[in-house]
N, CA and C of each residue as an Amber inpcrd file, in Angstrom:
protein
   315
  96.2330000  49.7280000 135.5650000  95.4280000  48.4580000 135.2430000
  93.6160000  49.2300000 134.8600000  93.6550000  49.6790000 135.7010000
  92.1170000  50.6510000 135.2220000  92.0270000  51.1630000 133.6350000
  93.5040000  51.6830000 133.4280000  93.5070000  52.4920000 132.3310000
  93.3630000  51.3580000 130.9530000  94.4490000  49.9110000 131.3580000
  94.1740000  49.0740000 130.5340000  93.0560000  47.9810000 130.4020000
  92.4180000  48.2960000 131.2140000  91.1250000  47.6030000 131.2590000
  89.7120000  48.8130000 130.2100000  89.9330000  50.0060000 129.9870000
  89.3170000  50.5340000 129.4690000  90.5330000  51.1950000 128.2110000
  91.1430000  50.6530000 127.8050000  92.1520000  50.3580000 126.3350000
  92.3740000  52.4540000 125.9320000  92.5310000  52.7120000 127.3100000
  93.4100000  53.9700000 127.6020000  94.7400000  54.0810000 127.1420000
  95.2820000  54.4800000 125.8710000  96.7390000  54.5050000 125.6260000
  97.2590000  56.0110000 126.0390000  97.8440000  55.9890000 126.8430000
  98.7330000  57.2920000 127.4980000  99.2640000  57.3640000 126.1020000
 100.4400000  57.3440000 125.6060000 100.8130000  58.0150000 124.6710000
  99.8260000  59.1570000 123.4290000  98.6940000  57.9590000 122.9510000
  97.4720000  58.7820000 122.9130000  97.5580000  59.9000000 123.0870000
  97.2430000  60.1240000 124.8330000  96.5090000  61.4010000 125.5870000
  97.5130000  62.1130000 125.2080000  99.0660000  61.7710000 125.1730000
  99.7720000  62.5800000 125.2460000 100.2740000  63.1620000 123.8540000
 100.0450000  62.5160000 122.8100000 100.1940000  63.2170000 121.2210000
  98.8820000  64.2630000 121.5360000  97.3590000  64.0070000 122.2400000
  96.8210000  64.7050000 122.1620000  97.0660000  66.0210000 122.9610000
  97.6770000  66.3170000 123.6920000  98.0620000  67.0230000 124.4020000
  98.7270000  67.8740000 123.8720000 100.1280000  67.0510000 123.6520000
 101.0000000  68.1590000 122.6100000 100.6660000  68.3630000 121.2940000
  99.3820000  68.1700000 120.7080000  98.8400000  69.2410000 119.3770000
  98.0550000  70.0080000 120.0200000  97.5050000  69.9590000 121.1100000
  96.3330000  71.0880000 121.7760000  97.3810000  71.8950000 121.9840000
  98.2630000  71.7510000 122.6440000  99.3680000  73.1510000 122.9100000
  99.7830000  73.4540000 122.0310000 100.5190000  72.8850000 120.7860000
 100.8530000  73.5890000 119.7390000 100.3500000  74.4640000 118.6910000
  98.3420000  73.9230000 118.8520000  97.9680000  74.6910000 118.5720000
  97.1120000  75.7310000 119.1060000  97.3580000  75.9050000 120.8530000
  97.2650000  77.4220000 121.6490000  98.6000000  78.1220000 121.2320000
  99.3160000  77.4630000 120.9870000 100.6220000  78.2610000 120.8160000
 100.7000000  78.9880000 119.4730000 100.4490000  78.1790000 118.2480000
 100.0610000  79.0470000 117.0520000  99.2310000  80.0940000 116.5920000
  97.7710000  79.8260000 118.0220000  97.2050000  80.9610000 117.3340000
  97.5120000  82.0600000 118.5940000  98.2800000  81.7010000 119.7020000
  98.6910000  82.9660000 120.8920000  99.9750000  83.4130000 119.5870000
 100.1670000  83.2690000 118.9830000 101.6820000  83.6320000 117.5160000
 101.1540000  84.3920000 116.5940000  99.6470000  84.1260000 115.8900000
  98.9430000  84.4170000 115.1300000  98.5380000  85.9050000 115.5950000
  98.2990000  85.6240000 116.8640000  97.2510000  87.0710000 117.7830000
  98.7960000  88.0550000 118.0250000  99.9300000  87.0230000 118.5460000
 100.9060000  88.2560000 118.3230000 101.5240000  88.9980000 117.0480000
 101.5380000  87.9520000 115.9590000 102.0190000  89.0630000 114.8650000
 100.8710000  89.7560000 114.0320000  99.9440000  89.2850000 114.5940000
  98.4920000  90.5870000 114.0670000  98.7270000  91.9440000 114.9210000
  99.0230000  91.2320000 116.0480000  99.0180000  92.7610000 117.1640000
 100.3740000  93.6210000 116.1840000 100.9800000  92.9990000 116.3740000
 102.6900000  93.5050000 115.5890000 102.5650000  93.8240000 114.4090000
 101.7070000  93.6970000 113.0290000 101.3460000  94.5300000 112.2860000
 100.5780000  95.4890000 112.5280000  99.7340000  95.3820000 113.5570000
  98.9360000  96.7210000 113.4710000  99.8630000  97.7130000 114.2740000
 100.6740000  97.5420000 114.7990000 101.5600000  98.3500000 115.7910000
 102.6040000  98.7600000 114.3640000 103.3020000  98.4690000 113.8730000
 104.2240000  98.7030000 112.8010000 103.1150000  99.3860000 111.3170000
 101.8750000  99.0050000 111.3320000 100.8460000 100.3620000 110.7810000
 100.9810000 101.7520000 111.4190000 101.0100000 101.4950000 111.9710000
 100.2940000 102.6520000 113.1420000 101.6910000 103.2790000 113.3940000
 103.1190000 102.8600000 113.4440000 104.4130000 103.1850000 113.5020000
 104.3710000 103.8730000 111.7090000 104.0020000 103.0630000 111.1030000
 104.1820000 103.5410000 109.4730000 103.5410000 105.0790000 109.2200000
 102.4520000 105.2920000 110.1900000 101.7600000 106.3550000 109.7140000
 102.0120000 107.8060000 110.8470000 102.7780000 107.2660000 111.9690000
 103.0150000 108.0090000 113.1630000 104.6700000 108.6240000 112.4050000
 105.2190000 107.9220000 111.5070000 106.6130000 107.9030000 110.6040000
 106.1610000 109.2280000 109.2830000 104.9470000 108.9100000 108.6560000
 104.6100000 109.5200000 107.5620000 104.3000000 111.1660000 107.8120000
 103.4590000 111.2290000 109.1280000 102.8980000 112.5670000 109.8870000
 104.0220000 113.6680000 110.2270000 105.2790000 112.2700000 110.6810000
 106.5960000 113.1810000 111.4180000 106.9870000 113.8630000 109.9630000
 107.1490000 113.1770000 108.9670000 107.9130000 113.7210000 107.7230000
 107.3360000 114.6840000 106.9290000 105.7310000 114.5820000 106.9940000
 105.0220000 115.3800000 106.7420000 105.1090000 116.6850000 106.8720000
 105.6060000 116.9260000 108.9330000 105.6930000 117.3440000 109.4210000
 106.9850000 118.2930000 109.4910000 107.5490000 117.7050000 109.2230000
 109.2470000 118.7930000 109.0430000 109.1230000 119.1580000 108.0410000
 108.3690000 118.5320000 106.8260000 108.3010000 118.5820000 105.2390000
 107.8050000 120.5000000 105.4270000 106.4940000 120.2960000 106.0660000
 105.7750000 121.8650000 106.5630000 107.1430000 123.1190000 107.1880000
 107.9660000 122.1600000 108.4840000 108.4620000 123.0150000 109.2590000
 109.5050000 123.4940000 108.0440000 110.2540000 122.7900000 107.1670000
 111.5350000 123.5230000 106.3270000 110.7370000 124.2240000 105.2640000
 109.5760000 124.1740000 104.9960000 109.0860000 124.9910000 104.1320000
 108.4980000 126.6550000 104.6980000 108.2100000 126.5400000 106.2900000
 107.9620000 127.1560000 106.9030000 109.4870000 128.2770000 107.1230000
 110.4290000 127.6410000 107.5460000 111.5630000 128.0960000 107.5050000
 112.3960000 128.7210000 106.5340000 112.1170000 128.1110000 104.9610000
 112.3320000 128.9190000 104.3000000 111.9860000 129.8820000 103.9300000
 110.3590000 130.0620000 103.8040000 109.6340000 131.6770000 103.4720000
 109.8720000 132.3770000 104.8480000 110.3090000 132.1920000 105.9610000
 110.3410000 133.0760000 107.1550000 111.8630000 133.7740000 107.1590000
 113.1490000 132.8100000 105.9550000 114.5360000 133.4360000 106.0470000
 114.3560000 134.5030000 104.9590000 113.4530000 134.1440000 103.7160000
 112.9650000 134.9860000 102.6000000 112.8370000 136.1820000 103.0950000
 111.2850000 136.1880000 103.8960000 110.5560000 137.4150000 104.3100000
 111.7050000 138.0730000 105.3860000 112.7080000 137.3650000 106.0610000
 113.5820000 138.2070000 106.6900000 114.5270000 139.1550000 105.7250000
 114.9020000 138.0710000 104.5960000 115.7900000 139.1430000 103.4010000
 115.0620000 140.1650000 103.0270000 113.4410000 140.0920000 103.0560000
 112.9340000 141.1960000 102.0630000 112.7120000 142.2390000 103.4500000
 112.8120000 141.7700000 104.3250000 112.4770000 142.7020000 105.5620000
 113.4640000 143.6400000 106.0060000 114.8850000 142.8100000 105.7650000
 116.2310000 143.2340000 105.9340000 116.3910000 144.5140000 104.6970000
 116.0430000 144.2480000 103.8490000 116.0790000 145.1840000 102.3450000
 114.9020000 145.9420000 102.4230000 114.0030000 146.2610000 102.7220000
 112.8550000 147.2980000 103.4360000 113.9000000 147.9380000 104.0010000
 114.2780000 147.3110000 105.2940000 114.8580000 148.3000000 106.6050000
 115.9120000 149.1260000 105.7780000 117.1650000 148.1810000 105.3260000
 117.6530000 149.3250000 104.6860000 117.1690000 150.4300000 103.7440000
 116.4350000 150.0140000 102.7900000 115.7990000 151.2080000 102.0640000
 115.2330000 152.4050000 102.6750000 114.4920000 151.8440000 103.6790000
 113.9570000 153.0370000 104.9160000 115.2430000 154.0090000 105.7440000
 115.9120000 153.1550000 105.9310000 117.1560000 153.7690000 106.5700000
 117.9690000 155.0570000 105.8350000 118.0910000 153.9750000 104.3230000
 118.2260000 155.5270000 103.5870000 117.5580000 156.3850000 103.1500000
 116.3300000 156.2430000 102.8710000 115.3510000 157.3080000 103.0620000
 115.3910000 158.4390000 104.1650000 115.3890000 157.6660000 105.2670000
 115.2630000 158.8760000 106.5000000 116.9130000 159.8790000 106.2820000
 117.7480000 158.5600000 106.0010000 119.1240000 159.6500000 105.5660000
 119.1450000 160.8030000 104.7870000 118.4420000 160.6520000 103.4510000
 117.8610000 161.6870000 102.7340000 117.5090000 162.4780000 102.9620000
 116.1290000 162.5160000 104.0700000 115.2320000 163.1890000 104.6530000
 115.8510000 164.0690000 105.4570000 116.6300000 163.3610000 106.1470000
 117.3560000 164.4140000 107.4060000 118.5410000 165.1110000 106.6240000
 118.8250000 164.8800000 105.4270000 119.6970000 166.3070000 104.7310000
 119.0860000 166.9230000 104.3530000 117.9690000 167.0080000 103.4700000
 117.1040000 167.3660000 102.5940000 116.6550000 168.5530000 103.6480000
 116.3110000 168.0450000 105.1980000 115.7410000 169.1970000 106.0130000
 116.9300000 169.7940000 106.4240000 117.9970000 169.2810000 106.7450000
 119.0850000 170.2120000 107.3660000 119.2960000 171.2380000 105.9370000
 119.8470000 170.9950000 105.1880000 119.3270000 171.8630000 103.7340000
 118.3880000 172.9510000 103.8380000 117.0040000 172.5310000 104.1130000
 116.2270000 173.6350000 103.8210000 116.1010000 174.4360000 105.0670000
 116.6340000 174.2160000 106.4620000 116.6970000 174.5440000 107.5410000
 118.2010000 175.3660000 107.7980000 119.0650000 175.0220000 106.6540000
 119.9060000 176.2110000 106.4130000 119.7950000 177.3780000 105.5120000
 118.9890000 176.7470000 104.5090000 118.6150000 177.7420000 103.6480000
 117.6410000 179.0010000 104.3290000 116.6070000 178.5440000 105.3310000
 115.5510000 179.5080000 105.5650000 116.5000000 180.2270000 107.2420000
 117.3850000 180.1560000 107.6290000 117.9910000 180.5960000 108.6620000
 118.9190000 181.8050000 107.8490000 119.5830000 181.1070000 106.6100000
 120.1520000 182.2590000 105.5100000 119.1500000 183.2490000 105.2640000
 118.4030000 182.6520000 104.6480000 117.1120000 183.5530000 104.0540000
 116.4640000 184.2270000 105.1870000 116.1590000 184.1120000 106.2660000
 115.7970000 184.6850000 107.4840000 116.9390000 186.2290000 107.6930000
 118.1030000 185.2050000 107.8880000 119.0550000 186.4650000 108.3490000
 119.6220000 187.3580000 107.2150000 119.9740000 187.2280000 105.9620000
 119.4200000 188.0050000 104.8950000 118.1910000 189.3580000 104.6000000
 117.3360000 188.6840000 104.6630000 115.8020000 189.3920000 104.7680000
 116.3010000 190.0410000 105.9450000 116.3770000 190.0480000 107.0750000
 116.2690000 191.2820000 108.4220000 117.4930000 192.2300000 108.4030000
 118.3030000 191.8710000 107.4150000 119.1000000 193.3100000 107.2450000
 118.7820000 194.1630000 106.3890000
């Protein structure tokens, strides 16, 4: 009765409370959306950095494979040179032994 005397309508109070709650929910929703957008931006940056890292690693792998092939070719060439040198030294050794043998006679 005191409310009726003061001409306070409970429906108006209820509507105002509902509107206030909706506004709070909208503000919270907007804050959450802004937060999610920030996280999405950070994730995009992380993905971009990861892709750049993967690209650099793939380039490094390609270079290492090329260098490995070059090293294998170089090693094969060195082994051939070593074999030729050993044969030449053997031939020179045989010739010097024969030369020494014939000179001592």
